[in-house]
């Protein structure tokens, strides 16, 4: 039987179409601004040096920039922690999550991919797999550098972090000139090593699955398990692991990586969820009758309220993870100022 359309279903269609349009508009505006202003606003260390003279306008411009250079993809936010540790973490997470997904498919069948949980779990695997490849490439490139280049790189990173602290005020004349010269050289190298397509894709997937794992785990543990458990859905160890390790692994990666987490990237998370909803609509239009989640059903007059609630809940879900990233930066930089490297 094909999908039956009621008058209130058009409200659901309008809600989904509206959030897609709004998300695309925000992304195009914000990403566009980042592309036009990157070349003048990405250099945080030089902006801090000039902050006494130029005020805070440039610093605010910097925070809106979407600039991402290749080293942020595979280096850690801890000064003395080798990037190989981040590589090892990503490799381990990829292997364990692939094993869990295969167990899930083996226990049930490919129909598990009708669930949003499996979509998100697979997306997290893609992030860790892509991160593993990029981390491996970065570590290999770093290992090929001559020893004097590595020492020079470490010196420039130390000078960059020193200039972010208030002690920079005490440096004058020749010391400041030398610092600016080293940082200008470093920034020129970083501009030439933009993250590129795969790096931007990795950052986008990271920000998308961060909000998605919060949404799936909250819905699973606070709605499905307490209220919808029956003979067709019953909690087991495999389900519990999949709805726990996804966010645990992502938080561990967040504790080590240097990736930024801008608010406007919420749009990618919303588009991801809308893609899943449209996929369900297409299935039911082709004759599929079973809804994996009752709150997606279109045959009930409450459907517009459910869809509106789903659209709104994306904001706190993404916001929770954004607050985690902000807390990480604020807390670690306060308690470990000499060891922690703040992201742009």
Tab-separated table of C-alpha atoms in Angstrom:
chain	number	residue	atom	x	y	z
A	1	UNK	CA	0.000	0.000	0.000
A	2	UNK	CA	1.418	3.410	-0.954
A	3	UNK	CA	1.804	6.302	1.446
A	4	UNK	CA	-1.562	7.912	2.249
A	5	UNK	CA	-1.394	11.702	2.443
A	6	UNK	CA	-3.593	13.642	4.871
A	7	UNK	CA	-4.015	17.392	5.016
A	8	UNK	CA	-1.866	17.715	8.155
A	9	UNK	CA	0.968	15.875	6.411
A	10	UNK	CA	1.538	18.971	4.299
A	11	UNK	CA	2.433	20.770	7.517
A	12	UNK	CA	5.112	18.117	8.137
A	13	UNK	CA	6.395	18.573	4.585
A	14	UNK	CA	6.508	22.330	5.123
A	15	UNK	CA	8.433	21.937	8.398
A	16	UNK	CA	11.081	19.739	6.786
A	17	UNK	CA	11.328	21.959	3.703
A	18	UNK	CA	11.594	25.032	5.926
A	19	UNK	CA	14.441	23.713	8.064
A	20	UNK	CA	16.289	22.540	4.940
A	21	UNK	CA	15.977	25.992	3.402
A	22	UNK	CA	17.029	27.700	6.632
A	23	UNK	CA	20.012	25.372	7.092
A	24	UNK	CA	21.224	25.864	3.529
A	25	UNK	CA	20.823	29.642	3.840
A	26	UNK	CA	22.854	29.815	7.068
A	27	UNK	CA	25.554	27.522	5.704
A	28	UNK	CA	25.883	29.439	2.441
A	29	UNK	CA	26.096	32.766	4.268
A	30	UNK	CA	28.551	31.651	6.945
A	31	UNK	CA	30.733	29.428	4.792
A	32	UNK	CA	30.806	32.134	2.150
A	33	UNK	CA	31.995	34.740	4.648
A	34	UNK	CA	34.687	32.370	5.823
A	35	UNK	CA	35.966	31.914	2.288
A	36	UNK	CA	36.082	35.625	1.591
A	37	UNK	CA	37.768	36.605	4.825
A	38	UNK	CA	40.042	33.702	5.587
A	39	UNK	CA	43.188	35.201	4.130
A	40	UNK	CA	43.041	38.221	6.411
A	41	UNK	CA	41.562	36.840	9.615
A	42	UNK	CA	42.961	33.401	10.310
A	43	UNK	CA	46.189	34.350	12.034
A	44	UNK	CA	45.338	34.409	15.684
A	45	UNK	CA	48.870	34.949	17.037
A	46	UNK	CA	49.493	38.079	14.965
A	47	UNK	CA	46.049	39.435	15.857
A	48	UNK	CA	46.822	39.020	19.536
A	49	UNK	CA	50.081	40.872	19.073
A	50	UNK	CA	48.196	43.788	17.496
A	51	UNK	CA	45.181	43.645	19.816
A	52	UNK	CA	46.399	46.537	21.973
A	53	UNK	CA	46.516	48.753	18.938
A	54	UNK	CA	43.631	47.488	16.847
A	55	UNK	CA	41.073	46.536	19.502
A	56	UNK	CA	38.945	43.412	19.358
A	57	UNK	CA	37.396	43.703	15.902
A	58	UNK	CA	39.967	41.481	14.218
A	59	UNK	CA	39.737	38.878	16.943
A	60	UNK	CA	35.978	38.685	16.499
A	61	UNK	CA	36.481	38.344	12.770
A	62	UNK	CA	38.892	35.523	13.416
A	63	UNK	CA	36.370	33.558	15.442
A	64	UNK	CA	33.883	33.696	12.547
A	65	UNK	CA	36.428	32.345	10.104
A	66	UNK	CA	35.939	28.814	8.784
A	67	UNK	CA	39.644	28.381	8.038
A	68	UNK	CA	41.054	24.909	8.567
A	69	UNK	CA	44.633	23.961	7.792
A	70	UNK	CA	45.913	20.430	7.382
A	71	UNK	CA	47.839	20.187	10.656
A	72	UNK	CA	44.660	20.661	12.691
A	73	UNK	CA	43.320	17.402	11.285
A	74	UNK	CA	45.986	15.106	12.717
A	75	UNK	CA	47.899	16.937	15.455
A	76	UNK	CA	46.756	16.885	19.065
A	77	UNK	CA	45.748	19.772	21.288
A	78	UNK	CA	48.406	18.706	23.794
A	79	UNK	CA	51.848	20.137	23.198
A	80	UNK	CA	53.915	17.151	24.304
A	81	UNK	CA	51.564	14.422	23.056
A	82	UNK	CA	52.707	12.840	19.811
A	83	UNK	CA	50.094	12.716	17.003
A	84	UNK	CA	50.631	8.966	16.841
A	85	UNK	CA	48.444	8.658	19.942
A	86	UNK	CA	45.554	10.279	18.107
A	87	UNK	CA	46.214	7.974	15.160
A	88	UNK	CA	46.150	4.922	17.461
A	89	UNK	CA	42.883	6.066	19.045
A	90	UNK	CA	41.214	6.550	15.679
A	91	UNK	CA	42.425	3.177	14.424
A	92	UNK	CA	41.143	1.430	17.551
A	93	UNK	CA	37.766	3.179	17.407
A	94	UNK	CA	37.360	2.313	13.734
A	95	UNK	CA	38.138	-1.359	14.321
A	96	UNK	CA	35.861	-1.723	17.348
A	97	UNK	CA	32.935	0.119	15.764
A	98	UNK	CA	33.203	-1.871	12.528
A	99	UNK	CA	33.185	-5.073	14.613
A	100	UNK	CA	30.064	-3.924	16.484
A	101	UNK	CA	28.294	-2.989	13.246
A	102	UNK	CA	29.116	-6.353	11.687
A	103	UNK	CA	27.813	-8.120	14.785
A	104	UNK	CA	24.627	-6.092	14.543
A	105	UNK	CA	24.146	-6.951	10.875
A	106	UNK	CA	24.937	-10.612	11.566
A	107	UNK	CA	22.485	-10.823	14.472
A	108	UNK	CA	19.658	-9.177	12.560
A	109	UNK	CA	20.086	-8.320	8.865
A	110	UNK	CA	20.641	-5.373	6.542
A	111	UNK	CA	17.233	-4.018	7.527
A	112	UNK	CA	18.871	-2.435	10.587
A	113	UNK	CA	19.913	0.385	8.272
A	114	UNK	CA	16.304	1.507	8.323
A	115	UNK	CA	17.143	2.995	11.727
A	116	UNK	CA	18.638	6.459	12.181
A	117	UNK	CA	20.910	4.945	14.834
A	118	UNK	CA	22.640	2.773	12.246
A	119	UNK	CA	23.012	5.703	9.880
A	120	UNK	CA	24.688	7.728	12.604
A	121	UNK	CA	26.833	4.810	13.768
A	122	UNK	CA	28.041	4.279	10.201
A	123	UNK	CA	28.754	8.004	9.880
A	124	UNK	CA	30.916	7.920	13.005
A	125	UNK	CA	32.817	4.979	11.501
A	126	UNK	CA	33.392	7.013	8.338
A	127	UNK	CA	34.744	9.878	10.461
A	128	UNK	CA	37.177	7.653	12.339
A	129	UNK	CA	38.243	5.819	9.174
A	130	UNK	CA	38.875	9.079	7.336
A	131	UNK	CA	40.605	10.484	10.411
A	132	UNK	CA	42.823	7.407	10.577
A	133	UNK	CA	43.948	7.851	6.981
A	134	UNK	CA	44.593	11.581	7.420
A	135	UNK	CA	46.395	11.032	10.747
A	136	UNK	CA	48.547	8.307	9.209
A	137	UNK	CA	49.445	10.576	6.295
A	138	UNK	CA	50.234	13.451	8.642
A	139	UNK	CA	52.432	11.325	10.910
A	140	UNK	CA	54.247	9.915	7.899
A	141	UNK	CA	54.823	13.403	6.478
A	142	UNK	CA	56.064	14.630	9.859
A	143	UNK	CA	58.477	11.699	10.158
A	144	UNK	CA	60.003	12.569	6.764
A	145	UNK	CA	60.974	16.089	7.863
A	146	UNK	CA	64.648	16.734	8.608
A	147	UNK	CA	65.481	17.096	12.288
A	148	UNK	CA	66.239	20.811	12.043
A	149	UNK	CA	62.821	21.472	10.475
A	150	UNK	CA	61.078	19.654	13.312
A	151	UNK	CA	62.980	21.690	15.881
A	152	UNK	CA	62.106	24.895	14.060
A	153	UNK	CA	58.445	23.854	13.944
A	154	UNK	CA	58.386	23.170	17.667
A	155	UNK	CA	60.020	26.521	18.352
A	156	UNK	CA	57.432	28.340	16.275
A	157	UNK	CA	54.569	26.535	17.996
A	158	UNK	CA	55.966	27.473	21.380
A	159	UNK	CA	56.279	31.096	20.350
A	160	UNK	CA	52.726	31.047	19.006
A	161	UNK	CA	51.326	29.826	22.314
A	162	UNK	CA	53.447	32.252	24.306
A	163	UNK	CA	51.958	35.124	22.379
A	164	UNK	CA	48.434	34.000	23.376
A	165	UNK	CA	49.198	34.567	27.047
A	166	UNK	CA	49.345	37.846	28.879
A	167	UNK	CA	53.097	37.573	29.311
A	168	UNK	CA	53.522	38.758	25.740
A	169	UNK	CA	53.160	42.303	27.041
A	170	UNK	CA	56.610	42.054	28.636
A	171	UNK	CA	58.315	41.333	25.322
A	172	UNK	CA	59.483	44.418	23.450
A	173	UNK	CA	61.713	45.554	20.560
A	174	UNK	CA	63.887	42.756	19.134
A	175	UNK	CA	62.045	39.908	20.872
A	176	UNK	CA	58.685	40.960	19.426
A	177	UNK	CA	60.185	41.473	15.964
A	178	UNK	CA	61.721	38.016	16.050
A	179	UNK	CA	58.470	36.458	17.200
A	180	UNK	CA	56.460	38.189	14.452
A	181	UNK	CA	58.938	37.062	11.840
A	182	UNK	CA	58.745	33.425	12.916
A	183	UNK	CA	54.974	33.482	13.144
A	184	UNK	CA	54.605	35.158	9.754
A	185	UNK	CA	56.712	32.386	8.250
A	186	UNK	CA	54.614	29.752	9.971
A	187	UNK	CA	51.369	31.332	8.809
A	188	UNK	CA	52.632	31.439	5.235
A	189	UNK	CA	53.336	27.698	5.424
A	190	UNK	CA	49.907	26.989	6.902
A	191	UNK	CA	48.150	29.047	4.205
A	192	UNK	CA	49.888	26.931	1.591
A	193	UNK	CA	48.702	23.757	3.347
A	194	UNK	CA	44.946	24.208	3.492
A	195	UNK	CA	42.966	21.176	4.560
A	196	UNK	CA	41.505	20.670	1.096
A	197	UNK	CA	38.387	18.726	0.204
A	198	UNK	CA	39.040	15.654	2.352
A	199	UNK	CA	40.019	17.736	5.349
A	200	UNK	CA	36.891	19.877	5.097
A	201	UNK	CA	34.818	16.744	4.640
A	202	UNK	CA	36.332	15.257	7.782
A	203	UNK	CA	35.547	18.391	9.783
A	204	UNK	CA	31.985	18.464	8.473
A	205	UNK	CA	31.400	14.798	9.335
A	206	UNK	CA	32.828	15.377	12.812
A	207	UNK	CA	30.432	18.228	13.506
A	208	UNK	CA	27.490	16.341	12.002
A	209	UNK	CA	27.945	13.082	13.881
A	210	UNK	CA	28.654	14.939	17.147
A	211	UNK	CA	25.105	16.274	17.224
A	212	UNK	CA	23.683	13.052	15.768
A	213	UNK	CA	25.124	10.770	18.463
A	214	UNK	CA	23.711	13.023	21.168
A	215	UNK	CA	20.288	12.888	19.490
A	216	UNK	CA	20.307	9.107	18.974
A	217	UNK	CA	21.517	8.316	22.481
A	218	UNK	CA	19.056	10.684	24.138
A	219	UNK	CA	16.133	9.271	22.129
A	220	UNK	CA	17.278	5.700	22.765
A	221	UNK	CA	17.916	5.916	26.514
A	222	UNK	CA	15.166	8.368	27.464
A	223	UNK	CA	12.317	7.520	25.031
A	224	UNK	CA	12.695	4.118	23.355
A	225	UNK	CA	14.027	2.089	26.278
A	226	UNK	CA	11.662	3.384	28.997
A	227	UNK	CA	8.466	3.740	26.961
A	228	UNK	CA	8.609	1.607	23.821
A	229	UNK	CA	10.173	-1.670	24.959
A	230	UNK	CA	8.102	-4.660	23.821
A	231	UNK	CA	8.516	-8.041	22.193
A	232	UNK	CA	9.823	-6.379	19.009
A	233	UNK	CA	12.231	-4.052	20.787
A	234	UNK	CA	14.139	-5.144	23.866
A	235	UNK	CA	17.418	-3.790	25.218
A	236	UNK	CA	20.434	-6.098	24.953
A	237	UNK	CA	24.178	-5.797	25.418
A	238	UNK	CA	24.879	-5.090	21.759
A	239	UNK	CA	22.350	-2.248	21.636
A	240	UNK	CA	23.694	-0.816	24.861
A	241	UNK	CA	27.272	-0.852	23.571
A	242	UNK	CA	26.340	0.764	20.267
A	243	UNK	CA	24.413	3.552	22.006
A	244	UNK	CA	27.207	4.202	24.489
A	245	UNK	CA	30.517	3.679	22.732
A	246	UNK	CA	29.579	5.956	19.840
A	247	UNK	CA	29.561	9.040	22.068
A	248	UNK	CA	32.397	7.776	24.324
A	249	UNK	CA	34.755	7.291	21.371
A	250	UNK	CA	33.810	10.668	19.927
A	251	UNK	CA	34.452	12.391	23.270
A	252	UNK	CA	37.874	10.730	23.521
A	253	UNK	CA	38.728	12.002	20.058
A	254	UNK	CA	37.490	15.463	21.024
A	255	UNK	CA	39.753	15.439	24.088
A	256	UNK	CA	42.767	15.026	21.793
A	257	UNK	CA	41.956	16.697	18.474
A	258	UNK	CA	42.287	20.337	17.423
A	259	UNK	CA	39.115	20.586	15.330
A	260	UNK	CA	36.872	23.596	15.793
A	261	UNK	CA	33.131	23.390	16.466
A	262	UNK	CA	31.339	26.503	15.109
A	263	UNK	CA	27.649	26.920	15.858
A	264	UNK	CA	26.505	27.477	12.278
A	265	UNK	CA	27.624	23.947	11.336
A	266	UNK	CA	24.437	22.827	13.072
A	267	UNK	CA	23.043	23.125	9.554
A	268	UNK	CA	24.896	20.003	8.421
A	269	UNK	CA	23.438	18.041	11.325
A	270	UNK	CA	19.934	19.198	10.408
A	271	UNK	CA	20.459	18.291	6.745
A	272	UNK	CA	21.654	14.833	7.779
A	273	UNK	CA	18.472	14.201	9.760
A	274	UNK	CA	16.282	15.609	6.978
A	275	UNK	CA	17.939	13.249	4.519
A	276	UNK	CA	16.956	10.314	6.723
A	277	UNK	CA	13.364	11.548	7.023
A	278	UNK	CA	13.034	11.996	3.254
A	279	UNK	CA	14.480	8.506	2.817
A	280	UNK	CA	11.694	7.148	5.039
A	281	UNK	CA	9.083	9.077	3.075
A	282	UNK	CA	10.347	7.622	-0.186
A	283	UNK	CA	10.248	4.090	1.224
A	284	UNK	CA	6.645	4.504	2.351
A	285	UNK	CA	5.664	6.101	-0.948
A	286	UNK	CA	6.954	2.914	-2.582
A	287	UNK	CA	4.729	0.720	-0.419
A	288	UNK	CA	6.696	0.200	2.798
A	289	UNK	CA	4.253	0.231	5.741
A	290	UNK	CA	6.373	-0.014	8.896
A	291	UNK	CA	7.872	3.043	10.601
A	292	UNK	CA	11.092	2.396	12.585
A	293	UNK	CA	10.194	5.283	14.905
A	294	UNK	CA	6.528	5.915	15.851
A	295	UNK	CA	7.040	9.677	16.002
A	296	UNK	CA	7.776	9.724	12.253
A	297	UNK	CA	4.367	8.368	11.291
A	298	UNK	CA	2.347	10.639	9.034
A	299	UNK	CA	-1.022	8.983	9.637
A	300	UNK	CA	-1.630	10.638	12.979
A	301	UNK	CA	-2.946	14.191	13.541
A	302	UNK	CA	-0.110	14.660	16.034
A	303	UNK	CA	2.493	14.308	13.279
A	304	UNK	CA	3.063	18.079	12.796
A	305	UNK	CA	3.767	18.478	16.506
A	306	UNK	CA	6.212	15.560	16.470
A	307	UNK	CA	8.038	16.885	13.423
A	308	UNK	CA	8.250	20.373	14.875
A	309	UNK	CA	9.611	18.945	18.134
A	310	UNK	CA	12.202	16.932	16.219
A	311	UNK	CA	13.314	20.049	14.389
A	312	UNK	CA	13.681	22.019	17.624
A	313	UNK	CA	15.503	19.274	19.535
A	314	UNK	CA	18.425	19.468	17.107
A	315	UNK	CA	19.438	22.778	18.656
A	316	UNK	CA	20.036	21.525	22.229
A	317	UNK	CA	21.590	18.279	20.948
A	318	UNK	CA	24.174	20.160	18.924
A	319	UNK	CA	24.473	22.727	21.705
A	320	UNK	CA	25.339	20.075	24.289
A	321	UNK	CA	28.336	18.954	22.268
A	322	UNK	CA	29.312	22.532	21.453
A	323	UNK	CA	29.359	23.268	25.195
A	324	UNK	CA	31.528	20.208	25.762
A	325	UNK	CA	34.055	21.483	23.206
A	326	UNK	CA	33.972	24.965	24.725
A	327	UNK	CA	34.376	23.570	28.243
A	328	UNK	CA	37.329	21.515	27.051
A	329	UNK	CA	39.026	24.617	25.677
A	330	UNK	CA	38.281	26.808	28.697
A	331	UNK	CA	39.090	24.266	31.405
A	332	UNK	CA	42.187	22.762	29.843
A	333	UNK	CA	43.662	26.139	28.885
A	334	UNK	CA	43.129	27.371	32.452
A	335	UNK	CA	44.543	24.367	34.303
A	336	UNK	CA	47.151	23.326	31.729
A	337	UNK	CA	48.195	26.602	30.043
A	338	UNK	CA	51.661	25.386	29.081
A	339	UNK	CA	50.526	22.013	27.748
A	340	UNK	CA	47.209	22.732	26.017
A	341	UNK	CA	46.952	24.297	22.558
A	342	UNK	CA	43.747	26.210	21.878
A	343	UNK	CA	42.050	25.667	18.529
A	344	UNK	CA	41.075	28.550	16.250
